[in-house]
Short mmCIF file of C-alpha atoms and ligand atoms in Angstrom, two decimals:
data_model
loop_
_atom_site.label_atom_id
_atom_site.label_comp_id
_atom_site.label_asym_id
_atom_site.label_seq_id
_atom_site.Cartn_x
_atom_site.Cartn_y
_atom_site.Cartn_z
CA MET H 1 -6.88 -14.45 -18.35
CA THR H 2 -8.94 -14.06 -15.43
CA VAL H 3 -7.41 -14.57 -12.01
CA SER H 4 -10.14 -17.34 -11.24
CA SER H 5 -8.52 -19.30 -14.05
CA CYS H 6 -5.15 -19.30 -12.64
CA LYS H 7 -3.23 -21.85 -11.11
CA TRP H 8 -0.01 -21.04 -9.51
CA ASN H 9 2.68 -22.03 -11.83
CA GLY H 10 5.44 -20.25 -13.54
CA LYS H 11 4.00 -19.58 -16.66
CA GLU H 12 0.59 -18.13 -15.60
CA ARG H 13 2.33 -16.24 -12.49
CA ASN H 14 4.43 -14.41 -15.28
CA GLN H 15 0.87 -13.36 -17.00
CA MET H 16 -0.42 -12.39 -13.61
CA LEU H 17 2.44 -10.41 -12.55
CA GLY H 18 2.33 -8.30 -15.78
CA SER H 19 -0.57 -6.64 -14.48
CA VAL H 20 0.37 -6.08 -11.16
CA VAL H 21 3.27 -4.31 -11.71
CA VAL H 22 1.28 -1.32 -12.35
CA GLY H 23 -0.38 -1.08 -8.87
CA VAL H 24 -2.44 -3.24 -6.68
CA PRO H 25 -5.13 -1.04 -5.09
CA PRO H 26 -6.63 -3.83 -3.00
CA PHE H 27 -9.91 -2.71 -0.99
CA PHE H 28 -10.32 -4.52 2.10
CA CYS H 29 -13.65 -4.96 3.51
CA ARG H 30 -14.60 -5.82 6.94
CA THR H 31 -18.13 -7.89 6.75
CA PRO H 32 -19.61 -8.71 10.04
CA THR H 33 -19.51 -12.47 10.37
CA PRO H 34 -20.20 -14.98 13.42
CA SER H 35 -16.69 -15.19 14.40
CA ARG H 36 -16.08 -11.49 14.28
CA PRO H 37 -13.32 -10.51 16.69
CA LYS H 38 -14.01 -8.47 19.76
CA ALA H 39 -10.95 -6.12 18.61
CA LEU H 40 -12.85 -4.97 15.46
CA ALA H 41 -16.50 -5.23 16.96
CA VAL H 42 -17.64 -1.53 17.47
CA LYS H 43 -21.11 -2.89 18.16
CA SER H 44 -22.79 -6.07 19.43
CA GLU H 45 -23.01 -8.92 16.93
CA SER H 46 -27.11 -8.37 17.06
CA GLU H 47 -26.54 -4.61 15.91
CA ALA H 48 -24.52 -6.01 13.06
CA SER H 49 -25.61 -5.65 9.59
CA THR H 50 -23.93 -6.52 6.34
CA SER H 51 -24.84 -3.12 4.76
CA PRO H 52 -23.44 0.19 5.25
CA PRO H 53 -25.00 2.11 8.21
CA ALA H 54 -27.98 4.34 7.54
CA LYS H 55 -27.00 7.23 9.97
CA GLN H 56 -30.55 8.14 11.70
CA ALA H 57 -31.59 11.47 11.81
CA GLY H 58 -30.38 13.39 14.54
CA SER H 59 -28.27 10.43 15.64
CA ALA H 60 -24.90 11.61 17.65
CA ASP H 61 -23.48 8.08 17.22
CA PRO H 62 -20.30 7.83 15.20
CA PRO H 63 -20.23 6.05 11.88
CA ARG H 64 -19.57 2.33 12.60
CA ALA H 65 -16.56 0.51 11.09
CA HIS H 66 -18.03 -2.19 9.07
CA HIS H 67 -15.39 -2.01 6.60
CA ILE H 68 -12.09 -1.19 6.17
CA VAL H 69 -10.70 0.15 2.65
CA PHE H 70 -6.84 0.61 2.44
CA LEU H 71 -6.06 2.48 -0.69
CA LYS H 72 -2.57 1.28 -1.79
CA THR H 73 -0.48 4.09 -3.23
CA HIS H 74 2.78 3.18 -5.17
CA LYS H 75 6.12 2.39 -3.73
CA THR H 76 5.39 4.01 -0.31
CA GLY H 77 5.49 0.87 1.81
CA GLY H 78 1.89 -0.46 0.95
CA SER H 79 2.73 -3.80 0.43
CA THR H 80 4.04 -4.27 3.95
CA VAL H 81 0.63 -2.63 5.36
CA GLN H 82 -1.34 -4.71 2.78
CA ASN H 83 0.41 -8.12 4.00
CA LEU H 84 -0.52 -6.96 7.73
CA LEU H 85 -4.22 -6.52 6.60
CA PHE H 86 -4.31 -9.84 4.58
CA ARG H 87 -3.28 -11.42 7.88
CA LEU H 88 -5.72 -9.76 9.85
CA GLY H 89 -8.59 -10.41 7.38
CA GLU H 90 -7.57 -14.06 7.16
CA LYS H 91 -7.50 -14.40 10.71
CA GLU H 92 -10.72 -12.96 11.38
CA ARG H 93 -12.56 -14.30 8.36
CA LEU H 94 -13.28 -11.39 6.89
CA THR H 95 -14.23 -10.91 3.25
CA PHE H 96 -12.12 -9.19 0.71
CA ALA H 97 -13.18 -7.00 -2.37
CA PHE H 98 -10.93 -8.27 -4.93
CA PRO H 99 -11.27 -7.07 -8.60
CA TYR H 100 -13.06 -10.04 -10.35
CA ALA H 101 -10.67 -10.46 -13.16
CA SER H 102 -7.49 -8.76 -12.38
CA PHE H 103 -5.28 -7.69 -9.47
CA GLN H 104 -5.94 -4.00 -9.93
CA PHE H 105 -9.37 -2.25 -10.31
CA PHE H 106 -9.07 0.74 -13.12
CA TYR H 107 -5.28 1.41 -13.30
CA PRO H 108 -3.82 2.77 -15.57
CA THR H 109 -7.05 4.89 -16.69
CA ARG H 110 -7.92 5.84 -13.31
CA SER H 111 -6.02 4.79 -10.22
CA VAL H 112 -8.82 5.11 -7.63
CA PRO H 113 -12.10 3.06 -8.08
CA TYR H 114 -15.13 5.42 -9.24
CA PHE H 115 -16.91 4.96 -6.08
CA ALA H 116 -13.91 6.30 -3.99
CA HIS H 117 -13.28 9.28 -6.59
CA ARG H 118 -16.57 10.37 -6.52
CA PHE H 119 -17.36 10.07 -2.89
CA ILE H 120 -13.61 10.94 -1.61
CA CYS H 121 -12.56 13.53 -4.42
CA SER H 122 -15.37 15.24 -5.96
CA PRO H 123 -15.58 18.70 -4.59
CA ARG H 124 -19.31 18.68 -4.90
CA GLN H 125 -19.96 15.64 -3.07
CA THR H 126 -20.33 15.42 0.60
CA TRP H 127 -18.36 12.87 2.13
CA THR H 128 -20.56 9.82 3.12
CA PRO H 129 -18.90 7.76 5.86
CA TRP H 130 -18.98 3.77 4.60
CA GLY H 131 -16.20 2.36 6.65
CA VAL H 132 -12.65 3.09 7.84
CA TYR H 133 -10.24 4.41 4.87
CA VAL H 134 -6.63 4.22 5.41
CA THR H 135 -3.78 5.00 3.09
CA ILE H 136 -0.26 5.52 2.97
CA LEU H 137 2.26 8.47 1.85
CA ARG H 138 5.95 8.66 1.62
CA ASP H 139 8.49 11.41 1.11
CA PRO H 140 7.85 12.50 -2.73
CA ALA H 141 11.58 12.41 -3.54
CA THR H 142 12.20 8.91 -2.32
CA THR H 143 9.00 7.49 -3.73
CA PHE H 144 9.98 9.16 -7.16
CA GLU H 145 13.25 7.70 -6.93
CA SER H 146 11.79 4.07 -6.13
CA LEU H 147 9.15 4.31 -8.95
CA PHE H 148 11.99 5.47 -11.43
CA SER H 149 13.82 2.46 -10.79
CA TYR H 150 11.19 -0.06 -10.63
CA TYR H 151 9.05 1.12 -13.62
CA GLN H 152 12.08 2.21 -15.56
CA ASN H 153 10.70 -0.15 -18.52
CA SER H 154 7.14 -0.18 -18.09
CA ILE H 155 6.41 3.47 -17.75
CA PRO H 156 6.42 5.13 -21.31
CA ALA H 157 7.97 8.69 -20.10
CA PHE H 158 10.68 6.61 -18.07
CA SER H 159 11.73 4.18 -20.45
CA LYS H 160 11.87 6.88 -23.35
CA VAL H 161 15.24 8.19 -21.55
CA SER H 162 16.67 4.82 -22.03
CA ALA H 163 15.76 4.77 -25.53
CA ALA H 164 16.86 8.41 -26.34
CA THR H 165 20.18 8.28 -24.22
CA GLY H 166 21.02 4.85 -24.81
CA SER H 167 22.23 4.62 -21.27
CA GLY H 168 21.42 1.65 -19.00
CA ASN H 169 22.72 3.36 -15.83
CA LEU H 170 19.86 4.43 -13.44
CA THR H 171 21.43 7.71 -12.04
CA ALA H 172 22.41 8.74 -15.66
CA LEU H 173 18.67 7.78 -16.70
CA LEU H 174 17.40 9.50 -13.70
CA SER H 175 19.38 12.62 -14.05
CA ALA H 176 18.87 12.74 -17.61
CA PHE H 177 14.87 12.58 -17.22
CA LEU H 178 15.14 15.29 -14.30
CA GLU H 179 16.98 17.68 -16.69
CA MET H 180 14.01 17.76 -19.35
CA PRO H 181 11.07 15.91 -17.77
CA GLU H 182 8.25 17.42 -20.09
CA PHE H 183 10.53 16.50 -23.05
CA TYR H 184 9.95 12.70 -22.17
CA TYR H 185 6.31 12.97 -20.31
CA ASN H 186 3.42 12.86 -22.37
CA ALA H 187 0.10 13.67 -19.94
CA SER H 188 -2.33 11.98 -22.36
CA SER H 189 -0.46 8.55 -22.41
CA PRO H 190 -2.67 6.67 -19.68
CA GLY H 191 0.51 4.59 -18.82
CA ASN H 192 2.32 7.98 -17.62
CA GLY H 193 -0.14 8.19 -14.71
CA LEU H 194 2.69 7.95 -12.07
CA ALA H 195 5.49 9.67 -14.06
CA LYS H 196 4.47 13.03 -12.45
CA ASN H 197 3.00 13.44 -8.55
CA PRO H 198 2.38 9.77 -8.46
CA MET H 199 0.78 9.94 -5.09
CA THR H 200 -1.75 12.80 -6.28
CA PHE H 201 -2.53 10.54 -9.06
CA ASP H 202 -3.37 7.40 -6.88
CA LEU H 203 -5.69 9.50 -4.58
CA GLY H 204 -7.87 10.41 -7.81
CA LEU H 205 -6.74 14.00 -7.84
CA ASP H 206 -5.47 15.93 -10.94
CA ASN H 207 -1.71 15.36 -10.80
CA GLN H 208 -0.95 17.87 -13.94
CA GLU H 209 -0.98 21.21 -12.18
CA TRP H 210 -2.17 23.04 -8.97
CA ALA H 211 -5.73 24.22 -9.02
CA SER H 212 -7.50 26.93 -6.56
CA THR H 213 -9.83 23.86 -5.46
CA TRP H 214 -6.47 22.09 -4.09
CA PRO H 215 -6.40 23.37 -0.40
CA GLU H 216 -10.27 22.24 -0.50
CA MET H 217 -9.72 18.93 -1.74
CA LEU H 218 -6.88 18.23 0.73
CA GLU H 219 -9.36 18.93 3.39
CA GLN H 220 -11.85 16.79 1.84
CA LEU H 221 -9.11 13.97 1.74
CA SER H 222 -8.35 14.52 5.32
CA HIS H 223 -11.98 13.85 6.13
CA ALA H 224 -12.47 11.15 4.04
CA PHE H 225 -9.36 9.06 5.49
CA GLN H 226 -9.29 8.48 9.11
CA LEU H 227 -5.90 7.52 8.74
CA VAL H 228 -3.04 8.81 6.46
CA MET H 229 0.08 6.72 7.45
CA MET H 230 3.49 8.17 6.85
CA ALA H 231 6.55 5.61 5.63
CA GLU H 232 8.67 7.49 7.38
CA TYR H 233 7.25 7.07 10.55
CA PHE H 234 6.08 3.48 9.67
CA ASP H 235 5.88 2.21 13.45
CA GLU H 236 3.97 5.25 14.83
CA SER H 237 1.49 5.11 11.96
CA LEU H 238 0.95 1.36 13.15
CA ILE H 239 0.36 2.43 16.40
CA LEU H 240 -2.30 4.64 15.03
CA LEU H 241 -3.90 1.87 13.20
CA LYS H 242 -4.07 -0.13 16.03
CA ASP H 243 -5.66 2.69 17.85
CA LEU H 244 -8.25 3.19 15.12
CA LEU H 245 -9.20 -0.48 14.57
CA GLY H 246 -8.82 -1.89 18.06
CA LEU H 247 -6.04 -4.05 17.33
CA GLU H 248 -3.55 -5.91 19.28
CA HIS H 249 0.24 -5.18 19.21
CA GLU H 250 0.68 -8.71 17.66
CA ASP H 251 -1.43 -7.89 14.79
CA LEU H 252 1.20 -5.15 13.79
CA ILE H 253 4.22 -7.32 13.19
CA TYR H 254 5.63 -6.87 9.98
CA VAL H 255 8.88 -7.07 7.86
CA LYS H 256 9.47 -4.81 5.14
CA LEU H 257 8.30 -6.04 2.03
CA ASN H 258 9.21 -5.32 -1.56
CA LEU H 259 12.41 -3.97 -0.44
CA ARG H 260 14.96 -2.82 -3.41
CA GLN H 261 18.48 -4.17 -3.27
CA ASP H 262 20.79 -1.10 -2.12
CA SER H 263 22.87 -1.25 -5.38
CA TYR H 264 19.53 -0.05 -7.66
CA ARG H 265 19.31 2.93 -5.18
CA THR H 266 20.31 6.16 -6.72
CA PRO H 267 22.02 8.52 -4.46
CA LEU H 268 20.48 12.06 -4.82
CA THR H 269 22.46 15.03 -5.32
CA GLU H 270 20.97 18.21 -3.89
CA GLU H 271 20.21 19.67 -7.67
CA MET H 272 18.26 16.21 -8.16
CA LEU H 273 16.15 16.39 -5.46
CA ALA H 274 15.29 20.12 -6.18
CA ARG H 275 14.35 19.06 -9.67
CA MET H 276 12.79 15.82 -8.33
CA GLN H 277 10.58 18.26 -5.84
CA SER H 278 9.63 20.58 -8.69
CA TRP H 279 8.32 18.16 -10.79
CA ASN H 280 6.43 16.47 -8.18
CA SER H 281 5.20 19.41 -6.39
CA LEU H 282 1.71 18.48 -5.82
CA ASP H 283 2.87 15.34 -4.05
CA LEU H 284 4.98 17.65 -1.99
CA LEU H 285 2.16 19.75 -1.25
CA LEU H 286 -0.03 16.61 -0.44
CA TYR H 287 2.64 14.94 1.97
CA SER H 288 3.54 18.21 3.70
CA TYR H 289 -0.28 18.77 4.38
CA PHE H 290 -0.70 15.12 5.70
CA LYS H 291 2.57 15.15 7.54
CA GLU H 292 1.22 18.01 9.95
CA VAL H 293 -2.22 15.83 10.27
CA PHE H 294 -0.26 13.26 11.27
CA TRP H 295 1.98 14.79 13.45
CA GLU H 296 -1.17 16.47 15.16
CA ARG H 297 -2.73 13.53 15.85
CA VAL H 298 0.34 11.68 17.36
CA ARG H 299 0.36 14.72 19.51
CA ARG H 300 -3.45 13.93 20.44
CA TYR H 301 -2.73 10.34 21.00
CA GLY H 302 0.36 11.60 23.25
CA LEU H 303 3.86 11.59 22.43
CA GLN H 304 5.10 9.71 25.34
CA ARG H 305 2.24 6.99 24.93
CA MET H 306 3.32 6.72 21.61
CA ALA H 307 7.21 6.20 22.31
CA ARG H 308 6.01 3.61 24.90
CA GLU H 309 3.98 1.88 22.17
CA VAL H 310 6.54 1.78 19.66
CA SER H 311 9.25 0.72 21.87
CA ILE H 312 6.70 -2.33 22.61
CA LEU H 313 6.46 -2.60 19.10
CA LYS H 314 10.01 -2.85 17.84
CA SER H 315 10.63 -5.60 20.50
CA LEU H 316 7.75 -7.68 19.46
CA VAL H 317 8.98 -7.24 15.81
CA LYS H 318 12.73 -8.15 16.55
CA GLU H 319 11.74 -11.03 18.32
CA THR H 320 9.29 -12.35 15.78
CA ARG H 321 12.11 -11.77 12.94
CA HIS H 322 14.63 -13.95 15.16
CA LEU H 323 11.98 -16.64 15.28
CA CYS H 324 10.68 -16.52 11.72
CA LEU H 325 13.67 -15.47 9.47
CA GLN H 326 16.87 -17.06 8.60
CA GLU H 327 18.55 -13.68 7.99
CA GLU H 328 17.76 -10.47 7.10
CA ALA H 329 16.32 -9.71 3.59
CA LEU H 330 17.75 -12.22 0.34
CA PRO H 331 18.01 -11.82 -3.17
CA PRO H 332 15.56 -13.91 -5.45
CA GLY H 333 18.26 -16.38 -6.28
CA GLU H 334 18.20 -17.40 -2.70
CA LEU H 335 14.36 -17.70 -2.28
CA GLY H 336 12.09 -20.24 -3.08
CA GLU H 337 8.99 -19.82 -5.55
CA MET H 338 6.59 -19.34 -2.65
CA THR H 339 8.45 -16.36 -0.72
CA ARG H 340 10.23 -14.84 -3.75
CA PRO H 341 8.65 -11.29 -4.50
CA PHE H 342 8.05 -10.12 -8.20
CA GLN H 343 10.94 -8.98 -9.75
CA PRO H 344 10.54 -5.99 -12.20
CA GLU H 345 13.44 -5.69 -14.97
CA THR H 346 15.32 -2.93 -13.57
CA ALA H 347 15.74 -3.64 -9.97
CA ILE H 348 16.21 -6.68 -7.71
CA ILE H 349 13.43 -7.05 -5.02
CA LEU H 350 14.20 -8.67 -1.71
CA GLY H 351 12.40 -11.11 -0.04
CA TYR H 352 12.86 -13.29 3.43
CA ALA H 353 13.87 -17.31 3.74
CA LEU H 354 12.16 -18.98 6.53
CA GLN H 355 14.04 -20.45 9.82
CA GLN H 356 14.05 -24.25 9.35
CA ASN H 357 12.11 -26.26 11.95
CA LEU H 358 9.65 -24.20 12.94
CA THR H 359 6.52 -25.55 14.63
CA GLU H 360 3.21 -25.90 12.64
CA ASP H 361 1.88 -22.70 14.38
CA ASP H 362 4.97 -20.81 13.82
CA ALA H 363 5.28 -21.88 10.28
CA TYR H 364 1.84 -21.02 9.43
CA PHE H 365 2.42 -17.51 10.86
CA CYS H 366 5.86 -16.70 9.62
CA LEU H 367 5.04 -17.78 6.08
CA ARG H 368 2.44 -15.18 5.86
CA LEU H 369 4.39 -12.59 7.26
CA VAL H 370 7.07 -12.92 4.44
CA LEU H 371 4.48 -13.96 1.87
CA PRO H 372 4.92 -11.67 -1.19
CA GLU H 373 1.65 -9.54 -2.23
CA LEU H 374 0.90 -11.61 -5.53
CA GLN H 375 1.26 -15.17 -3.63
CA TYR H 376 -0.97 -13.87 -0.59
CA HIS H 377 -3.45 -12.25 -3.16
CA THR H 378 -3.58 -15.83 -4.94
CA HIS H 379 -4.09 -17.49 -1.76
CA LEU H 380 -7.01 -15.39 -0.57
CA TYR H 381 -8.64 -15.19 -4.00
CA PHE H 382 -8.87 -19.13 -4.04
CA GLN H 383 -9.66 -19.51 -0.43
CA GLN H 384 -12.41 -16.89 -0.37
CA TYR H 385 -14.31 -18.08 -3.83
CA LYS H 386 -13.65 -21.73 -2.62
CA ARG H 387 -11.18 -22.74 -4.80
CA GLU H 388 -8.99 -25.37 -3.40
CA ASP H 389 -6.53 -25.76 -5.84
CA PHE H 390 -3.94 -23.15 -4.32
CA LYS H 391 -3.38 -23.46 -0.50
CA ILE H 392 -0.82 -22.39 1.52
N1 PPS Z 1 7.94 -0.75 6.67
C1 PPS Z 1 8.10 0.22 6.21
N2 PPS Z 1 8.72 1.63 6.04
C2 PPS Z 1 9.54 2.30 5.17
N3 PPS Z 1 9.28 1.86 3.78
C3 PPS Z 1 9.25 0.57 3.58
C4 PPS Z 1 8.45 -0.16 4.67
N4 PPS Z 1 7.93 -1.55 3.97
C5 PPS Z 1 8.64 -1.32 2.79
N5 PPS Z 1 9.14 -0.20 2.31
C6 PPS Z 1 9.76 0.49 0.86
O1 PPS Z 1 8.34 0.71 0.29
C7 PPS Z 1 8.58 0.69 -1.18
C8 PPS Z 1 7.76 -0.34 -1.82
O2 PPS Z 1 6.57 -0.01 -1.70
P1 PPS Z 1 5.43 -0.83 -2.27
O3 PPS Z 1 5.10 -1.95 -1.76
O4 PPS Z 1 3.97 0.30 -1.82
O5 PPS Z 1 5.37 -0.89 -3.68
S1 PPS Z 1 4.49 -1.12 -4.86
O6 PPS Z 1 4.14 -0.11 -5.47
O7 PPS Z 1 3.53 -2.18 -4.28
O8 PPS Z 1 5.36 -2.07 -5.84
C9 PPS Z 1 10.06 0.21 -1.24
O9 PPS Z 1 11.13 1.15 -1.17
P2 PPS Z 1 12.38 1.01 -2.26
O10 PPS Z 1 13.06 -0.20 -1.44
O11 PPS Z 1 13.01 2.40 -1.83
O12 PPS Z 1 12.17 0.75 -3.41
C10 PPS Z 1 10.75 -0.49 0.35
O13 PPS Z 1 12.04 -0.43 0.67
#
């Protein structure tokens, strides 16, 4: 089934959702249009072109940000960032680079699309700036714990644990996996891409073992991505994004999406934590490296300035939540189809119900703020390809 043939009804939604469970790296591209926002404009309209900028020999100009690419890693808060970019793109009438026939590009064979892999990750390629590249990382332990719970039934290395132990208890399953990961993990199984060093895999690097090219790879990645956000410092990350793209505070308003119900979280013992870090040691290297890059960047931005900006953002988010949401996150049974996030079999994912009696403008904004990624993707897909049969 192709996405273009989808209508938004329960049966087809399930088919679409099946494919999105294993990841959605949406590429979000900015194409200059007559209604281009001043906030994102780097050069004047007359200078704009739809093709990537050709760098003139000897030109000292920085590359122009004609395109925004967001590489969505798994279980790192990416859906929240994606929602913000979807809203921005819709508001500014930007073009989205959606895969033609699916929600995702090449997963699980390869997580990063070929061109990105070639330009970002090959040590022999010189990085060619084509736009603004942004991604997000999260502490490897919490990322893995979240992945294990969410993909318990769909990643072979994880589902093998329940088959072998007969247990249905997430904590027991995670503990059993961490005791003997090699026993459950088969590197050649394509569905196992995320079962070891998932962020490394998502960035297109070899996630099996450390190689002497790693330091060079990390440096290349830090040149390729103008911003690597950190889930643990989400607000600070958004302020850096604002600075990078020339956004307003209003553009940064968010609610946490794809949030698991607390009862599905596994409390980690010291031993589990150590095992998890050892199993995901490349993710740990990646994360530690980019955490340093991140804080260096915050220092350059100015610590006091950052604190002020974050405080403004926090107040705005609080105010908006009060305006838009009935209460904090709710389980799926209490949500309508439009606002109910996809539910894996092994965890409960929370969503949000809107306040009643919102004005038309507020309802337009608030609905988009809480719209789960599949619903929003479907809406944008139909909107972009001039299919009017699914409208919010
Ligand atoms: N703003 C913000 N800050 C910190 N953490 C956040 C944020 N938004 C979402 N989250 C947490 O990220 C987890 C979901 O990540 P993704 O949306 O990338 O998941 S997915 O791969 O698209 O399914 C999921 O983690 P778990 O709840 O631990 O599963 C979310 O709670």
